[in-house]
């Protein structure tokens, strides 16, 4: 069964603020059916024979929408997320709508989702029909950043069928 909404979190810390922010954004889309916290799979990401990581890539590739979330590290996304995205083949996210989400301490990097994360998602074949979302760390628990983004993005996002939750 493919996920309607998948969430991929590239924070090296498990169940991080990035994780919380990604789930908050997924709630605006009706909830996440698949949540991949890469911190839980860090030891396997460089094992190209890992059936677990291969299965996660397959599940994310089959989703309708994927929220790809990362903290901002050196003005870009984490190496952990990069290692996971490197597992996708050319056009591996074809047919998937992707939403780049990044968290950071300063608004100085507010364009990172657009200038860093969007580029790799498009290269993998994903459709990215909306602006990415950048949330300040100190605001990640507040509804306003997500509500504001969703109000502008909703008309461009695909209609989604009902949710069924799977955790990976």
PDB file of C-alpha atoms in Angstrom, residues 4-125:
ATOM      1  CA  UNK A   4      -0.615   9.421   0.616  1.00  0.00           C
ATOM      2  CA  UNK A   5       1.732  11.633   2.617  1.00  0.00           C
ATOM      3  CA  UNK A   6       5.254  10.522   3.477  1.00  0.00           C
ATOM      4  CA  UNK A   7       7.580  12.448   5.754  1.00  0.00           C
ATOM      5  CA  UNK A   8      11.365  12.145   5.541  1.00  0.00           C
ATOM      6  CA  UNK A   9      13.296  13.797   8.369  1.00  0.00           C
ATOM      7  CA  UNK A  10      17.020  14.370   7.891  1.00  0.00           C
ATOM      8  CA  UNK A  11      17.941  15.501  11.383  1.00  0.00           C
ATOM      9  CA  UNK A  12      20.671  13.370  13.008  1.00  0.00           C
ATOM     10  CA  UNK A  13      18.828  13.715  16.328  1.00  0.00           C
ATOM     11  CA  UNK A  14      15.841  11.337  16.649  1.00  0.00           C
ATOM     12  CA  UNK A  15      12.386  12.875  17.192  1.00  0.00           C
ATOM     13  CA  UNK A  16      13.840  16.361  16.804  1.00  0.00           C
ATOM     14  CA  UNK A  17      12.247  19.773  16.298  1.00  0.00           C
ATOM     15  CA  UNK A  18      12.567  19.049  12.587  1.00  0.00           C
ATOM     16  CA  UNK A  19      10.561  15.852  13.093  1.00  0.00           C
ATOM     17  CA  UNK A  20       7.893  17.757  15.038  1.00  0.00           C
ATOM     18  CA  UNK A  21       7.731  20.486  12.389  1.00  0.00           C
ATOM     19  CA  UNK A  22       7.388  17.940   9.579  1.00  0.00           C
ATOM     20  CA  UNK A  23       4.514  16.198  11.360  1.00  0.00           C
ATOM     21  CA  UNK A  24       2.850  19.548  12.042  1.00  0.00           C
ATOM     22  CA  UNK A  25       3.032  20.341   8.337  1.00  0.00           C
ATOM     23  CA  UNK A  26       1.787  16.847   7.451  1.00  0.00           C
ATOM     24  CA  UNK A  27      -1.235  17.453   9.685  1.00  0.00           C
ATOM     25  CA  UNK A  28      -2.180  20.361   7.403  1.00  0.00           C
ATOM     26  CA  UNK A  29      -2.267  17.795   4.579  1.00  0.00           C
ATOM     27  CA  UNK A  30      -4.435  15.330   6.494  1.00  0.00           C
ATOM     28  CA  UNK A  31      -1.680  13.520   8.392  1.00  0.00           C
ATOM     29  CA  UNK A  32       1.358  11.421   7.563  1.00  0.00           C
ATOM     30  CA  UNK A  33       0.908   7.817   6.471  1.00  0.00           C
ATOM     31  CA  UNK A  34       4.652   7.105   6.476  1.00  0.00           C
ATOM     32  CA  UNK A  35       7.260   8.731   8.711  1.00  0.00           C
ATOM     33  CA  UNK A  36      10.935   8.084   8.051  1.00  0.00           C
ATOM     34  CA  UNK A  37      13.163   9.522  10.770  1.00  0.00           C
ATOM     35  CA  UNK A  38      16.579   9.021   9.193  1.00  0.00           C
ATOM     36  CA  UNK A  39      18.266   9.210  12.596  1.00  0.00           C
ATOM     37  CA  UNK A  40      16.810   5.741  13.180  1.00  0.00           C
ATOM     38  CA  UNK A  41      18.515   4.431  10.030  1.00  0.00           C
ATOM     39  CA  UNK A  42      21.818   6.339  10.069  1.00  0.00           C
ATOM     40  CA  UNK A  43      23.899   3.180  10.455  1.00  0.00           C
ATOM     41  CA  UNK A  44      22.363   1.658   7.317  1.00  0.00           C
ATOM     42  CA  UNK A  45      22.390   4.623   4.942  1.00  0.00           C
ATOM     43  CA  UNK A  46      25.849   3.833   3.589  1.00  0.00           C
ATOM     44  CA  UNK A  47      25.189   0.112   3.333  1.00  0.00           C
ATOM     45  CA  UNK A  48      24.012  -0.091  -0.267  1.00  0.00           C
ATOM     46  CA  UNK A  49      22.799  -3.634   0.326  1.00  0.00           C
ATOM     47  CA  UNK A  50      20.469  -2.605   3.198  1.00  0.00           C
ATOM     48  CA  UNK A  51      17.002  -4.008   2.480  1.00  0.00           C
ATOM     49  CA  UNK A  52      15.514  -1.618   5.059  1.00  0.00           C
ATOM     50  CA  UNK A  53      16.786   1.498   3.294  1.00  0.00           C
ATOM     51  CA  UNK A  54      15.851   0.075  -0.116  1.00  0.00           C
ATOM     52  CA  UNK A  55      12.317  -0.518   1.185  1.00  0.00           C
ATOM     53  CA  UNK A  56      12.101   3.029   2.557  1.00  0.00           C
ATOM     54  CA  UNK A  57      13.216   4.443  -0.804  1.00  0.00           C
ATOM     55  CA  UNK A  58      10.554   2.349  -2.517  1.00  0.00           C
ATOM     56  CA  UNK A  59       7.830   3.464  -0.101  1.00  0.00           C
ATOM     57  CA  UNK A  60       8.738   7.157  -0.403  1.00  0.00           C
ATOM     58  CA  UNK A  61       8.877   6.825  -4.214  1.00  0.00           C
ATOM     59  CA  UNK A  62       5.339   5.435  -4.187  1.00  0.00           C
ATOM     60  CA  UNK A  63       3.854   8.231  -2.067  1.00  0.00           C
ATOM     61  CA  UNK A  64       1.660  10.964  -3.481  1.00  0.00           C
ATOM     62  CA  UNK A  65       3.241  13.742  -1.420  1.00  0.00           C
ATOM     63  CA  UNK A  66       6.530  13.720   0.458  1.00  0.00           C
ATOM     64  CA  UNK A  67       7.580  16.330   2.999  1.00  0.00           C
ATOM     65  CA  UNK A  68      11.374  16.386   3.018  1.00  0.00           C
ATOM     66  CA  UNK A  69      12.586  18.074   6.196  1.00  0.00           C
ATOM     67  CA  UNK A  70      16.013  19.081   7.435  1.00  0.00           C
ATOM     68  CA  UNK A  71      17.578  21.456   9.892  1.00  0.00           C
ATOM     69  CA  UNK A  72      19.760  24.078   8.234  1.00  0.00           C
ATOM     70  CA  UNK A  73      23.432  23.049   8.450  1.00  0.00           C
ATOM     71  CA  UNK A  74      25.934  25.425   6.857  1.00  0.00           C
ATOM     72  CA  UNK A  75      23.141  27.068   4.830  1.00  0.00           C
ATOM     73  CA  UNK A  76      21.922  23.757   3.376  1.00  0.00           C
ATOM     74  CA  UNK A  77      20.344  20.415   4.320  1.00  0.00           C
ATOM     75  CA  UNK A  78      22.124  17.708   6.315  1.00  0.00           C
ATOM     76  CA  UNK A  79      24.497  15.094   5.007  1.00  0.00           C
ATOM     77  CA  UNK A  80      22.200  12.477   6.514  1.00  0.00           C
ATOM     78  CA  UNK A  81      19.393  13.614   4.221  1.00  0.00           C
ATOM     79  CA  UNK A  82      21.786  13.811   1.262  1.00  0.00           C
ATOM     80  CA  UNK A  83      22.881  10.213   1.880  1.00  0.00           C
ATOM     81  CA  UNK A  84      19.249   9.073   1.772  1.00  0.00           C
ATOM     82  CA  UNK A  85      18.393  11.106  -1.327  1.00  0.00           C
ATOM     83  CA  UNK A  86      21.453   9.645  -3.063  1.00  0.00           C
ATOM     84  CA  UNK A  87      19.735   6.249  -2.883  1.00  0.00           C
ATOM     85  CA  UNK A  88      17.007   7.341  -5.323  1.00  0.00           C
ATOM     86  CA  UNK A  89      17.615   6.607  -8.992  1.00  0.00           C
ATOM     87  CA  UNK A  90      17.283   9.205 -11.734  1.00  0.00           C
ATOM     88  CA  UNK A  91      13.630  10.346 -11.758  1.00  0.00           C
ATOM     89  CA  UNK A  92      13.100   8.192  -8.642  1.00  0.00           C
ATOM     90  CA  UNK A  93      10.587  10.706  -7.313  1.00  0.00           C
ATOM     91  CA  UNK A  94       8.769  11.067 -10.631  1.00  0.00           C
ATOM     92  CA  UNK A  95       5.038  11.467 -10.008  1.00  0.00           C
ATOM     93  CA  UNK A  96       5.586  12.540  -6.389  1.00  0.00           C
ATOM     94  CA  UNK A  97       4.767  16.030  -5.149  1.00  0.00           C
ATOM     95  CA  UNK A  98       7.528  17.183  -2.790  1.00  0.00           C
ATOM     96  CA  UNK A  99       7.457  19.867  -0.126  1.00  0.00           C
ATOM     97  CA  UNK A 100      10.863  21.082   1.076  1.00  0.00           C
ATOM     98  CA  UNK A 101      10.866  22.053   4.769  1.00  0.00           C
ATOM     99  CA  UNK A 102      13.837  23.430   6.653  1.00  0.00           C
ATOM    100  CA  UNK A 103      14.319  24.761  10.162  1.00  0.00           C
ATOM    101  CA  UNK A 104      16.956  27.239  11.231  1.00  0.00           C
ATOM    102  CA  UNK A 105      18.041  29.577  13.968  1.00  0.00           C
ATOM    103  CA  UNK A 106      18.116  32.691  11.798  1.00  0.00           C
ATOM    104  CA  UNK A 107      16.092  34.105   8.938  1.00  0.00           C
ATOM    105  CA  UNK A 108      19.419  34.625   7.133  1.00  0.00           C
ATOM    106  CA  UNK A 109      18.963  31.163   5.595  1.00  0.00           C
ATOM    107  CA  UNK A 110      15.248  31.444   4.825  1.00  0.00           C
ATOM    108  CA  UNK A 111      15.842  30.770   1.126  1.00  0.00           C
ATOM    109  CA  UNK A 112      17.655  27.478   1.793  1.00  0.00           C
ATOM    110  CA  UNK A 113      14.579  25.345   1.035  1.00  0.00           C
ATOM    111  CA  UNK A 114      14.269  27.064  -2.347  1.00  0.00           C
ATOM    112  CA  UNK A 115      17.934  27.291  -3.298  1.00  0.00           C
ATOM    113  CA  UNK A 116      19.211  24.023  -1.835  1.00  0.00           C
ATOM    114  CA  UNK A 117      16.582  21.395  -1.110  1.00  0.00           C
ATOM    115  CA  UNK A 118      14.177  22.153  -3.977  1.00  0.00           C
ATOM    116  CA  UNK A 119      16.975  21.683  -6.508  1.00  0.00           C
ATOM    117  CA  UNK A 120      17.791  18.112  -5.510  1.00  0.00           C
ATOM    118  CA  UNK A 121      14.102  17.142  -5.294  1.00  0.00           C
ATOM    119  CA  UNK A 122      13.468  18.432  -8.809  1.00  0.00           C
ATOM    120  CA  UNK A 123      16.599  16.641 -10.023  1.00  0.00           C
ATOM    121  CA  UNK A 124      15.088  13.416  -8.647  1.00  0.00           C
ATOM    122  CA  UNK A 125      11.937  14.047 -10.694  1.00  0.00           C
TER     123      UNK A 125
END
